[in-house]
Coordinates of C-alpha atoms in Angstrom, one line a residue:
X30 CA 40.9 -37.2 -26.4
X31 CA 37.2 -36.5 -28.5
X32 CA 39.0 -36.4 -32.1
X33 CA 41.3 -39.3 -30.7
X34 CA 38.4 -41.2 -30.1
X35 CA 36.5 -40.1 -33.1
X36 CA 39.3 -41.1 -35.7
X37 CA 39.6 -44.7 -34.1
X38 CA 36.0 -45.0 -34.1
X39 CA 35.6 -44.1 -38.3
X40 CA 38.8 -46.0 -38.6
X41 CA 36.8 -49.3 -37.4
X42 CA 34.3 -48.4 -40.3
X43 CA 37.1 -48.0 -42.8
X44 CA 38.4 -51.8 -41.5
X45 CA 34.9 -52.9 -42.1
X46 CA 34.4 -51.4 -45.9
X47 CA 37.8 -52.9 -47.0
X48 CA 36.7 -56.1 -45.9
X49 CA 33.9 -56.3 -47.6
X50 CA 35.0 -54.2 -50.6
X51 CA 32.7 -51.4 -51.1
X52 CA 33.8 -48.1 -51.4
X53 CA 31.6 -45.0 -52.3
X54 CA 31.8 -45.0 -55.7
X55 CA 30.0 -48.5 -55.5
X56 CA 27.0 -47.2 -54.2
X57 CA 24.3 -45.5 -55.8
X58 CA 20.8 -44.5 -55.8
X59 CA 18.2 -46.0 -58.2
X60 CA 16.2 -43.0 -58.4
X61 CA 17.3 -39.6 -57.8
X62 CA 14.3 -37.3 -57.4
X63 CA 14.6 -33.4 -57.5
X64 CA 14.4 -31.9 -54.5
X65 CA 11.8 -28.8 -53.9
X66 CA 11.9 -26.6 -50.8
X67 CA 9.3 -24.5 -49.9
X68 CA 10.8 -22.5 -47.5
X69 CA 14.9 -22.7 -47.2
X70 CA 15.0 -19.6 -44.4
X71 CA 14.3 -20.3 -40.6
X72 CA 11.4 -18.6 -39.5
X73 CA 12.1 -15.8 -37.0
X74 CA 11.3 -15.4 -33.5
X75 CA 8.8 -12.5 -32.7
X76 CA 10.6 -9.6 -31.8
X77 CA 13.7 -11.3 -31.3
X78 CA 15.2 -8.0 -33.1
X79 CA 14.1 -5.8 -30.4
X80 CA 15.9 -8.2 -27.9
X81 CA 19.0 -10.0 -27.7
X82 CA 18.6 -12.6 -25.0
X83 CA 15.6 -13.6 -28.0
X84 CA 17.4 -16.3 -30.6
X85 CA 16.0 -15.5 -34.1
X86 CA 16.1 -19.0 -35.0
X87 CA 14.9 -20.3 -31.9
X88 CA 10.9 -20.6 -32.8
X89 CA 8.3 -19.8 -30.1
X90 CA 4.8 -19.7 -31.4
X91 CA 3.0 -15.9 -30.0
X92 CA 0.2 -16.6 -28.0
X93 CA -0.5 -13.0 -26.8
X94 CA -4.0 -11.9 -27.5
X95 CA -3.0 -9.0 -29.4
X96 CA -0.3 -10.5 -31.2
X97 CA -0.2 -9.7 -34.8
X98 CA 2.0 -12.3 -35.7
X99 CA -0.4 -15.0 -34.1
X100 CA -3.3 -12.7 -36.1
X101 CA -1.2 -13.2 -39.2
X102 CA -1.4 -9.1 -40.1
X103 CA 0.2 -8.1 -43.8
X104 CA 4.3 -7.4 -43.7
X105 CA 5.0 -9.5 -40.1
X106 CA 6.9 -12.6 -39.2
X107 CA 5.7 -16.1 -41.0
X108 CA 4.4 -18.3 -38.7
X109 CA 5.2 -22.2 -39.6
X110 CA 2.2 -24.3 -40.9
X111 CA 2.1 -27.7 -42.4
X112 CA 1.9 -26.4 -45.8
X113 CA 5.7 -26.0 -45.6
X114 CA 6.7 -29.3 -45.0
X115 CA 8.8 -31.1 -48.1
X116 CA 7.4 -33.9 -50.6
X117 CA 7.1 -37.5 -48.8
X118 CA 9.5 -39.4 -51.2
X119 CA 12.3 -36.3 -50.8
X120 CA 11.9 -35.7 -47.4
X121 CA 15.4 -35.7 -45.2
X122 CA 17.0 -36.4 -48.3
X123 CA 20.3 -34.9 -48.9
X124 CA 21.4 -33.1 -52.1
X125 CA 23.2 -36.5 -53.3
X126 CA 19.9 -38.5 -53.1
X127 CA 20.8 -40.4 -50.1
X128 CA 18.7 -40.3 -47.1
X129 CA 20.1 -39.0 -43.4
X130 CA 21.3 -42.1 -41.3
X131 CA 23.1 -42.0 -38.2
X132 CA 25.1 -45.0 -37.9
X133 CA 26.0 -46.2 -34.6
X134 CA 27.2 -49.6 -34.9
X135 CA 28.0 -52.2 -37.7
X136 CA 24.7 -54.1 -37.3
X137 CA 23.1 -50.7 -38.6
X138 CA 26.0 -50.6 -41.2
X139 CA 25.0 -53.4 -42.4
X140 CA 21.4 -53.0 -42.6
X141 CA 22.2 -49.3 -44.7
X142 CA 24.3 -51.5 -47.3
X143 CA 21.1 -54.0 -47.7
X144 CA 18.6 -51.2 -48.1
X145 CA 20.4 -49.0 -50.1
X146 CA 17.4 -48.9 -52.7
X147 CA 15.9 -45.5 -51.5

């Protein structure tokens, strides 16, 4: 019942694009800037190898007093900073040059196709 109701749901978006006669080809970016990561691996829980109830990707910042990750010691874990984060003007962009939008109804449809400029 889930895909049912997830193929009638982009089926009413496909109604609405014929009817207004824009297709994907139609729309573009002005600008397309490169993208630069810093960082594209997840950084790794502390000692999540030594146990397996620990997710590696799930982050936990060590606050033990002896922790040498939290001391930031040679040859251990990375901790996430700020310095990491991406460039202002590419930030959630996707490797088309479009930003991430969720679209939840045609109201916001609507108000992607007017600001399609960034």
């Amino acid at each position: 019942w889930y895909q049912r109701r997830v193929r009638e749901y982009f089926q009413t978006f496909q109604h609405y694009f014929k009817r207004i006669n824009l297709s994907r080809e139609m729309v573009s970016h002005l600008v397309k800037p490169r993208i630069v990561k810093k960082r594209t691996k997840k950084f790794t829980r502390h000692q999540s190898d030594r146990y397996a109830k620990l997710s590696k990707s799930s982050w936990r910042k060590p606050k033990c007093i002896d922790s040498r990750v939290r001391r930031r010691f040679k040859g251990q874990y990375l901790m996430p900073s700020i310095g990491y984060g991406s460039v202002k003007n590419t930030r959630h962009m996707m490797p088309d040059g479009f930003l991430k939008f969720v679209v939840n109804n045609v109201a916001e449809l609507e108000l992607l196709i007017m600001h399609n400029k960034r």
